[in-house]
CSV table of C-alpha atoms in Angstrom, one decimal:
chain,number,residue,atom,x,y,z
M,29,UNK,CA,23.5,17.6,40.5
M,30,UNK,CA,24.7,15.4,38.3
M,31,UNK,CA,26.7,12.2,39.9
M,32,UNK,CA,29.2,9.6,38.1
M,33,UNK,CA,26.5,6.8,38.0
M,34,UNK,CA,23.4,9.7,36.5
M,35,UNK,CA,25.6,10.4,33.9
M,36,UNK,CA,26.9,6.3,33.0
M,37,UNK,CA,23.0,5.7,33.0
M,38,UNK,CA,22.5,9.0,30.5
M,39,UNK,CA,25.2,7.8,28.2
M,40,UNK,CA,24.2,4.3,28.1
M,41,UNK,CA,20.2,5.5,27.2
M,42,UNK,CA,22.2,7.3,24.2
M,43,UNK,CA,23.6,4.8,23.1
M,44,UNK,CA,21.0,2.2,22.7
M,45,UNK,CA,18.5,5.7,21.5
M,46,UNK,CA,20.7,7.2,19.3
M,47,UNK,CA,20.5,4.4,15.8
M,48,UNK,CA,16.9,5.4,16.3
M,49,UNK,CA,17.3,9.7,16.6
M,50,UNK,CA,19.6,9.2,13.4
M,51,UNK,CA,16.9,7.4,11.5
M,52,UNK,CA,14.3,10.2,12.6
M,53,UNK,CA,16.0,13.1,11.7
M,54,UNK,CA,16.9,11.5,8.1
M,55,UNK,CA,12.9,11.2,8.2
M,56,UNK,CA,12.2,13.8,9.0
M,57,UNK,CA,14.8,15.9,6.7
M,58,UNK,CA,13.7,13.7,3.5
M,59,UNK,CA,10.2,14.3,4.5
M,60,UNK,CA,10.9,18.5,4.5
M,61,UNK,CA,12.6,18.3,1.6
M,62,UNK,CA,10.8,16.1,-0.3
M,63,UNK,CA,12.8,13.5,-1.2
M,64,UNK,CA,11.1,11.0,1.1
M,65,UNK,CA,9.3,11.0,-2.0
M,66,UNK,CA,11.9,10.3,-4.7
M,67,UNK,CA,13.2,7.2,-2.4
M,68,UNK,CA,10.2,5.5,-2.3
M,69,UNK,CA,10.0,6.0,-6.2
M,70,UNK,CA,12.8,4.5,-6.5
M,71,UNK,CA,12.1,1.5,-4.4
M,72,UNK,CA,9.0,0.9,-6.2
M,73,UNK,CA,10.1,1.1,-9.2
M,74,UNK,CA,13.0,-1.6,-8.3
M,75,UNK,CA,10.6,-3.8,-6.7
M,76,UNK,CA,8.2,-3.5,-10.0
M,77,UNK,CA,10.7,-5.0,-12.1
M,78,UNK,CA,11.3,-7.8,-10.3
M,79,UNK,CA,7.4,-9.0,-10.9
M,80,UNK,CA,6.5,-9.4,-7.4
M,81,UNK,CA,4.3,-6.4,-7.5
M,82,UNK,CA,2.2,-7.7,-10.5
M,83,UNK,CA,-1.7,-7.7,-9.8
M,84,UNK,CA,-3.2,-11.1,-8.4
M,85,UNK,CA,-4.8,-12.6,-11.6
M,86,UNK,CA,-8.1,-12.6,-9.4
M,87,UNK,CA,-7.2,-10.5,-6.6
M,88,UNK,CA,-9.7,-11.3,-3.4
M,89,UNK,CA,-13.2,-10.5,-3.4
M,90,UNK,CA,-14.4,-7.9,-0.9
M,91,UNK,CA,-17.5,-7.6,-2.1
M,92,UNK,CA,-18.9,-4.8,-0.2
M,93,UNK,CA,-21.5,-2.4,-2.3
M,94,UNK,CA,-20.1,0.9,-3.5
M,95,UNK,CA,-21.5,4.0,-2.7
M,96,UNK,CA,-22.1,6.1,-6.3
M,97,UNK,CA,-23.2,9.2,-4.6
M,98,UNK,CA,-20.3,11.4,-5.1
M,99,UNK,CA,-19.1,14.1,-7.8
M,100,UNK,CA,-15.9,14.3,-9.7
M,101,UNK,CA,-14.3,16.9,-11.8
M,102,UNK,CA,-12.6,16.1,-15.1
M,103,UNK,CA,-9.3,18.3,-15.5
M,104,UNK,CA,-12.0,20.4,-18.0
M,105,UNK,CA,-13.6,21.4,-14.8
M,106,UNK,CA,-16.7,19.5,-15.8
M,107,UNK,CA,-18.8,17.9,-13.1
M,108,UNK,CA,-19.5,14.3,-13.2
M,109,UNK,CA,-22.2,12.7,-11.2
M,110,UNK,CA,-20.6,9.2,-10.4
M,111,UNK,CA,-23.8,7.2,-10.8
M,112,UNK,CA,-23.7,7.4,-14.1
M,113,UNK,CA,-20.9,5.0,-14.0
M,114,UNK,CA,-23.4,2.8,-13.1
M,115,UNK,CA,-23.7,-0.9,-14.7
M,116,UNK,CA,-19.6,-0.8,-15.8
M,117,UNK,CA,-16.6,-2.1,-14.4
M,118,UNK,CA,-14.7,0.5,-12.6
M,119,UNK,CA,-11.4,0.5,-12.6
M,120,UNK,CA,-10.9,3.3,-9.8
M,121,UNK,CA,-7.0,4.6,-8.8
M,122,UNK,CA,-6.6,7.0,-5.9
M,123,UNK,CA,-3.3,8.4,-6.3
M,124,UNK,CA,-1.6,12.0,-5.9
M,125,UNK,CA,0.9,13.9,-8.0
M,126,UNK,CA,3.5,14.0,-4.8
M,127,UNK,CA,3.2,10.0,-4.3
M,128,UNK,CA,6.2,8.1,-5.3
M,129,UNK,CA,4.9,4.9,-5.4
M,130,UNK,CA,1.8,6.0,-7.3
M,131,UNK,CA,4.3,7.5,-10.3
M,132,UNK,CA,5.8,4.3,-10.7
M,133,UNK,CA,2.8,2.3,-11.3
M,134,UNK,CA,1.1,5.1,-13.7
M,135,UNK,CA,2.6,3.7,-16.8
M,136,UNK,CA,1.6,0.3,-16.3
M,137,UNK,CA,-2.0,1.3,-15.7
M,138,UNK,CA,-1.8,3.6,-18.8
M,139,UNK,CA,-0.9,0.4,-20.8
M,140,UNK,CA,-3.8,-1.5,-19.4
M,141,UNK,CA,-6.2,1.3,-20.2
M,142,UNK,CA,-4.7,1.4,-24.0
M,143,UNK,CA,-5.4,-2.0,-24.0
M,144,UNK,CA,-9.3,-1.8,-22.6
M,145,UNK,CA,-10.2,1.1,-23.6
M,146,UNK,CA,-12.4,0.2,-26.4
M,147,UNK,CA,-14.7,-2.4,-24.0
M,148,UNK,CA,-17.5,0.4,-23.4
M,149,UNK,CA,-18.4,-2.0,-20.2
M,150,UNK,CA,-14.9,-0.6,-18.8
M,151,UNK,CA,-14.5,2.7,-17.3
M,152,UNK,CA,-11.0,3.9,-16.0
M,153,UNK,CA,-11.3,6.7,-13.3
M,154,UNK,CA,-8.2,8.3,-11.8
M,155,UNK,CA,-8.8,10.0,-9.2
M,156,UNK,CA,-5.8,12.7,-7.8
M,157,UNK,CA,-6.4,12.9,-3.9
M,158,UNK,CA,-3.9,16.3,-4.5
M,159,UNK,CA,-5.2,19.4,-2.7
M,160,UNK,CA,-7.6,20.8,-3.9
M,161,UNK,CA,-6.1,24.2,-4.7
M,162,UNK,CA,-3.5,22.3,-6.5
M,163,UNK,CA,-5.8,21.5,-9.3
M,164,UNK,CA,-3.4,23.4,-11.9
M,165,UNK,CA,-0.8,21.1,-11.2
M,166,UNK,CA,-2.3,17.9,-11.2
M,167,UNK,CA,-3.8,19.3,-14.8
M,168,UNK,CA,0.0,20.1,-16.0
M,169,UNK,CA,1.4,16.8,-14.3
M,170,UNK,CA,-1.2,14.8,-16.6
M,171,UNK,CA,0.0,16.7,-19.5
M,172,UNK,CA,3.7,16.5,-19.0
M,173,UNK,CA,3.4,12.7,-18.7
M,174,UNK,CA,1.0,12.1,-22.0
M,175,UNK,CA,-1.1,9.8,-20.2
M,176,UNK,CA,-3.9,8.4,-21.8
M,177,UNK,CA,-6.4,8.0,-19.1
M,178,UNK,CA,-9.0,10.1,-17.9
M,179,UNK,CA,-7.8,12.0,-14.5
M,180,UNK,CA,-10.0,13.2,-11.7
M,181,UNK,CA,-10.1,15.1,-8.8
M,182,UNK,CA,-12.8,15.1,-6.3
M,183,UNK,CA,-16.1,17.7,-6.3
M,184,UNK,CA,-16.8,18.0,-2.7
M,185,UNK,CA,-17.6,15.1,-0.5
M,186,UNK,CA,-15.6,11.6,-1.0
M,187,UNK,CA,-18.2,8.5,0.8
M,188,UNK,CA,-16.1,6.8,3.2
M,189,UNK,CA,-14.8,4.0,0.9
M,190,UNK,CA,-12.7,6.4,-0.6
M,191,UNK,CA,-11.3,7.8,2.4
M,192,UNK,CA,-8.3,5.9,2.3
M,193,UNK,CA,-5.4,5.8,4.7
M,194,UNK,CA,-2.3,5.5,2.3
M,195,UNK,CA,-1.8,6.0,-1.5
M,196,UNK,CA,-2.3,4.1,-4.2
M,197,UNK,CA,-5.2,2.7,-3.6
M,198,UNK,CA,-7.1,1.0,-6.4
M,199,UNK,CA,-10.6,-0.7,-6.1
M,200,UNK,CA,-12.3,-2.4,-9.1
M,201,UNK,CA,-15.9,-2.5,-8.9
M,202,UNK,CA,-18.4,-4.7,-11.4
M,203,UNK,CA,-21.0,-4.1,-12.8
M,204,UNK,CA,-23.5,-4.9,-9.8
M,205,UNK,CA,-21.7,-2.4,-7.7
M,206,UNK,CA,-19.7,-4.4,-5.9
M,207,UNK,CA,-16.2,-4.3,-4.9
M,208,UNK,CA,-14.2,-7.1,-5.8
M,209,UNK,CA,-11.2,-6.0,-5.6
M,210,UNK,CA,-8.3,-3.5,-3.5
M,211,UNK,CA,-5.2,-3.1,-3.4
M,212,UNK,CA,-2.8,-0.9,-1.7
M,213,UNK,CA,0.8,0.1,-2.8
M,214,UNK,CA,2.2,-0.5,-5.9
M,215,UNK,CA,0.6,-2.7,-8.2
M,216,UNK,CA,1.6,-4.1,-11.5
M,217,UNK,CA,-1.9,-4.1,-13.2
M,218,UNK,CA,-0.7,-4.2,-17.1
M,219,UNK,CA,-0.6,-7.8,-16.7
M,220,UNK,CA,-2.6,-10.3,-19.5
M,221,UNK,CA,-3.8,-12.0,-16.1
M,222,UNK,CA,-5.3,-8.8,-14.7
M,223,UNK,CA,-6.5,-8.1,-17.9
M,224,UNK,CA,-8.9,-11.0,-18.4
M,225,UNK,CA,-10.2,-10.6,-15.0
M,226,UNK,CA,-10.9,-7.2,-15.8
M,227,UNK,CA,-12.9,-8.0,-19.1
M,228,UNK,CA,-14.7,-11.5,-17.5
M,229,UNK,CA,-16.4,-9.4,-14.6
Protein backbone atom coordinates (compact mmCIF):
# COMPACT_ATOMS: atom_id res chain seq x y z
CA UNK A 1 0.00 0.00 0.00
CA UNK A 2 1.40 2.88 -0.96
CA UNK A 3 1.29 5.94 1.68
CA UNK A 4 1.81 9.85 1.18
CA UNK A 5 5.44 9.82 2.56
CA UNK A 6 6.42 6.06 0.17
CA UNK A 7 5.49 7.91 -2.69
CA UNK A 8 7.38 11.77 -1.63
CA UNK A 9 10.50 9.40 -1.07
CA UNK A 10 9.82 7.61 -4.75
CA UNK A 11 9.49 10.89 -6.46
CA UNK A 12 12.34 12.53 -4.75
CA UNK A 13 14.77 9.16 -5.85
CA UNK A 14 13.45 10.26 -9.50
CA UNK A 15 14.45 13.13 -9.42
CA UNK A 16 17.95 13.04 -8.38
CA UNK A 17 18.02 9.34 -10.77
CA UNK A 18 16.37 10.55 -13.70
CA UNK A 19 19.61 13.15 -15.41
CA UNK A 20 21.24 9.81 -15.13
CA UNK A 21 18.26 7.25 -16.87
CA UNK A 22 18.20 10.12 -19.65
CA UNK A 23 21.92 9.79 -20.29
CA UNK A 24 21.59 5.88 -20.43
CA UNK A 25 19.05 5.50 -22.72
CA UNK A 26 20.65 8.12 -25.20
CA UNK A 27 23.67 5.45 -24.65
CA UNK A 28 22.28 3.03 -25.07
CA UNK A 29 20.06 4.18 -28.35
CA UNK A 30 23.42 5.67 -30.06
CA UNK A 31 25.04 2.57 -29.15
CA UNK A 32 22.04 0.37 -31.17
CA UNK A 33 22.07 2.46 -33.78
CA UNK A 34 25.40 3.14 -34.26
CA UNK A 35 25.88 6.47 -34.05
CA UNK A 36 27.74 6.19 -30.73
CA UNK A 37 30.22 5.79 -33.24
CA UNK A 38 29.81 8.80 -35.55
CA UNK A 39 29.90 11.16 -32.19
CA UNK A 40 33.02 10.09 -31.02
CA UNK A 41 34.29 10.67 -34.70
CA UNK A 42 33.43 13.70 -34.48
CA UNK A 43 34.92 14.59 -31.20
CA UNK A 44 38.13 13.30 -32.22
CA UNK A 45 38.38 14.75 -35.14
CA UNK A 46 37.65 18.28 -33.27
CA UNK A 47 40.01 17.55 -30.65
CA UNK A 48 42.84 16.56 -33.50
CA UNK A 49 42.73 19.88 -34.88
CA UNK A 50 43.40 21.64 -31.98
CA UNK A 51 47.04 19.78 -31.67
CA UNK A 52 46.60 18.38 -28.36
CA UNK A 53 46.35 14.93 -29.68
CA UNK A 54 49.72 15.17 -31.50
CA UNK A 55 52.25 12.16 -30.61
CA UNK A 56 54.75 12.91 -27.66
CA UNK A 57 58.04 13.59 -29.67
CA UNK A 58 59.45 10.66 -27.43
CA UNK A 59 56.51 9.20 -26.07
CA UNK A 60 57.53 7.00 -22.63
CA UNK A 61 59.46 4.00 -22.72
CA UNK A 62 57.71 0.76 -21.65
CA UNK A 63 60.17 -1.25 -22.60
CA UNK A 64 58.77 -4.65 -22.12
CA UNK A 65 59.86 -7.48 -24.88
CA UNK A 66 57.32 -8.24 -27.64
CA UNK A 67 56.19 -11.48 -28.18
CA UNK A 68 56.63 -12.23 -32.28
CA UNK A 69 54.82 -15.52 -32.15
CA UNK A 70 51.79 -14.70 -33.87
CA UNK A 71 50.32 -14.86 -37.57
CA UNK A 72 48.71 -12.20 -39.62
CA UNK A 73 46.77 -12.10 -42.81
CA UNK A 74 47.33 -9.53 -45.50
CA UNK A 75 43.82 -8.44 -47.13
CA UNK A 76 45.42 -11.08 -50.11
CA UNK A 77 44.67 -13.67 -47.56
CA UNK A 78 48.40 -14.38 -47.36
CA UNK A 79 49.77 -15.68 -44.02
CA UNK A 80 52.51 -13.81 -42.47
CA UNK A 81 54.54 -15.24 -39.66
CA UNK A 82 55.33 -12.05 -37.49
CA UNK A 83 58.89 -12.91 -36.70
CA UNK A 84 59.96 -12.12 -39.71
CA UNK A 85 59.43 -8.53 -38.65
CA UNK A 86 62.15 -9.17 -36.68
CA UNK A 87 65.22 -6.58 -36.32
CA UNK A 88 62.72 -3.44 -37.71
CA UNK A 89 60.92 -0.79 -36.12
CA UNK A 90 57.34 -1.62 -35.82
CA UNK A 91 55.02 0.73 -36.09
CA UNK A 92 51.88 -1.52 -34.97
CA UNK A 93 47.99 0.19 -34.98
CA UNK A 94 45.22 -1.88 -33.59
CA UNK A 95 42.19 -0.36 -34.87
CA UNK A 96 38.67 -1.51 -36.31
CA UNK A 97 36.56 -0.39 -39.24
CA UNK A 98 33.47 0.48 -36.73
CA UNK A 99 35.92 2.74 -34.38
CA UNK A 100 35.38 6.37 -34.60
CA UNK A 101 38.25 7.47 -33.12
CA UNK A 102 40.48 5.20 -35.07
CA UNK A 103 38.95 6.83 -38.61
CA UNK A 104 40.03 10.01 -37.54
CA UNK A 105 43.49 9.33 -36.91
CA UNK A 106 43.97 6.95 -40.20
CA UNK A 107 44.94 9.77 -42.39
CA UNK A 108 47.52 11.17 -40.34
CA UNK A 109 49.20 7.77 -39.98
CA UNK A 110 48.82 7.23 -43.80
CA UNK A 111 50.89 10.47 -44.12
CA UNK A 112 53.53 9.34 -41.74
CA UNK A 113 53.78 6.02 -43.66
CA UNK A 114 54.14 8.04 -47.15
CA UNK A 115 56.73 9.69 -45.48
CA UNK A 116 58.78 6.50 -44.02
CA UNK A 117 58.04 4.17 -46.19
CA UNK A 118 61.21 4.03 -48.07
CA UNK A 119 63.44 3.42 -44.58
CA UNK A 120 63.45 -0.57 -45.07
CA UNK A 121 64.37 -0.58 -41.11
CA UNK A 122 60.51 0.70 -40.81
CA UNK A 123 57.68 -1.61 -40.99
CA UNK A 124 54.00 -0.27 -40.71
CA UNK A 125 51.46 -2.95 -39.65
CA UNK A 126 47.78 -2.24 -39.25
CA UNK A 127 46.21 -4.47 -37.75
CA UNK A 128 41.86 -4.43 -37.95
CA UNK A 129 40.63 -6.10 -34.60
CA UNK A 130 37.09 -6.30 -36.84
CA UNK A 131 35.46 -9.81 -36.65
CA UNK A 132 36.70 -12.05 -38.13
CA UNK A 133 33.96 -12.92 -40.56
CA UNK A 134 33.94 -9.39 -41.49
CA UNK A 135 37.09 -9.75 -43.42
CA UNK A 136 35.27 -8.56 -46.79
CA UNK A 137 34.58 -5.39 -45.27
CA UNK A 138 37.52 -4.39 -43.69
CA UNK A 139 39.16 -5.33 -47.41
CA UNK A 140 36.46 -2.82 -49.09
CA UNK A 141 36.82 -0.16 -46.22
CA UNK A 142 40.78 -0.14 -47.13
CA UNK A 143 39.90 0.29 -50.62
CA UNK A 144 37.19 2.95 -50.41
CA UNK A 145 39.63 5.15 -48.31
CA UNK A 146 42.98 4.65 -50.82
CA UNK A 147 45.14 4.21 -47.97
CA UNK A 148 48.52 3.56 -48.52
CA UNK A 149 49.46 1.29 -45.68
CA UNK A 150 49.55 -2.32 -45.43
CA UNK A 151 46.29 -3.56 -43.44
CA UNK A 152 45.99 -6.69 -41.37
CA UNK A 153 43.82 -8.79 -39.69
CA UNK A 154 44.72 -11.44 -37.28
CA UNK A 155 45.39 -15.43 -38.20
CA UNK A 156 44.36 -17.15 -35.13
CA UNK A 157 45.84 -16.38 -31.72
CA UNK A 158 46.81 -12.63 -30.65
CA UNK A 159 49.71 -12.97 -27.49
CA UNK A 160 48.41 -11.04 -24.70
CA UNK A 161 50.08 -7.66 -25.58
CA UNK A 162 47.70 -7.33 -28.16
CA UNK A 163 44.82 -8.06 -26.26
CA UNK A 164 43.85 -4.66 -25.74
CA UNK A 165 40.95 -3.17 -23.77
CA UNK A 166 40.02 -0.11 -26.05
CA UNK A 167 40.77 0.99 -29.63
CA UNK A 168 43.35 2.57 -31.12
CA UNK A 169 45.95 1.31 -29.70
CA UNK A 170 49.40 1.75 -31.26
CA UNK A 171 52.69 0.30 -29.95
CA UNK A 172 56.10 1.03 -31.63
CA UNK A 173 58.53 -1.54 -31.12
CA UNK A 174 62.59 -1.24 -32.14
CA UNK A 175 64.63 -3.14 -33.43
CA UNK A 176 65.68 -5.25 -30.19
CA UNK A 177 62.12 -6.12 -29.58
CA UNK A 178 61.25 -3.90 -27.21
CA UNK A 179 58.28 -1.74 -26.70
CA UNK A 180 59.00 1.72 -26.43
CA UNK A 181 56.17 3.10 -26.93
CA UNK A 182 51.81 3.02 -26.45
CA UNK A 183 49.42 4.93 -26.83
CA UNK A 184 45.72 4.76 -26.49
CA UNK A 185 43.06 6.99 -28.27
CA UNK A 186 43.56 9.25 -30.85
CA UNK A 187 46.94 10.16 -31.68
CA UNK A 188 48.33 12.69 -34.09
CA UNK A 189 51.42 10.69 -35.22
CA UNK A 190 52.12 12.65 -38.80
CA UNK A 191 54.15 14.90 -36.73
CA UNK A 192 58.12 15.87 -37.91
CA UNK A 193 58.72 15.15 -33.98
CA UNK A 194 57.24 11.61 -34.17
CA UNK A 195 58.83 11.21 -37.19
CA UNK A 196 62.49 11.50 -36.12
CA UNK A 197 61.91 9.38 -33.15
CA UNK A 198 60.57 6.88 -35.41
CA UNK A 199 63.71 6.95 -37.84
CA UNK A 200 66.49 7.42 -34.67
CA UNK A 201 65.32 4.10 -32.89
Amino acid sequence: MKTPFNTALIHAIWRHLRPWAMFAIVFVVLRITGALSGVSYFTSSALMKTGILDAAAAPPAVMKTFDYNFNIKDLEGHVIDFNQFKGKTIFLNMWATWCGPCRVEMPGIDELYKKVKDNDKIVFVMLSLDKRENFTKVVNFTKEKGYAFPVYVPSGYLPEQLQVPSIPTTLVINSEGKIVSKETGTTNYDTPKFKKFLENL
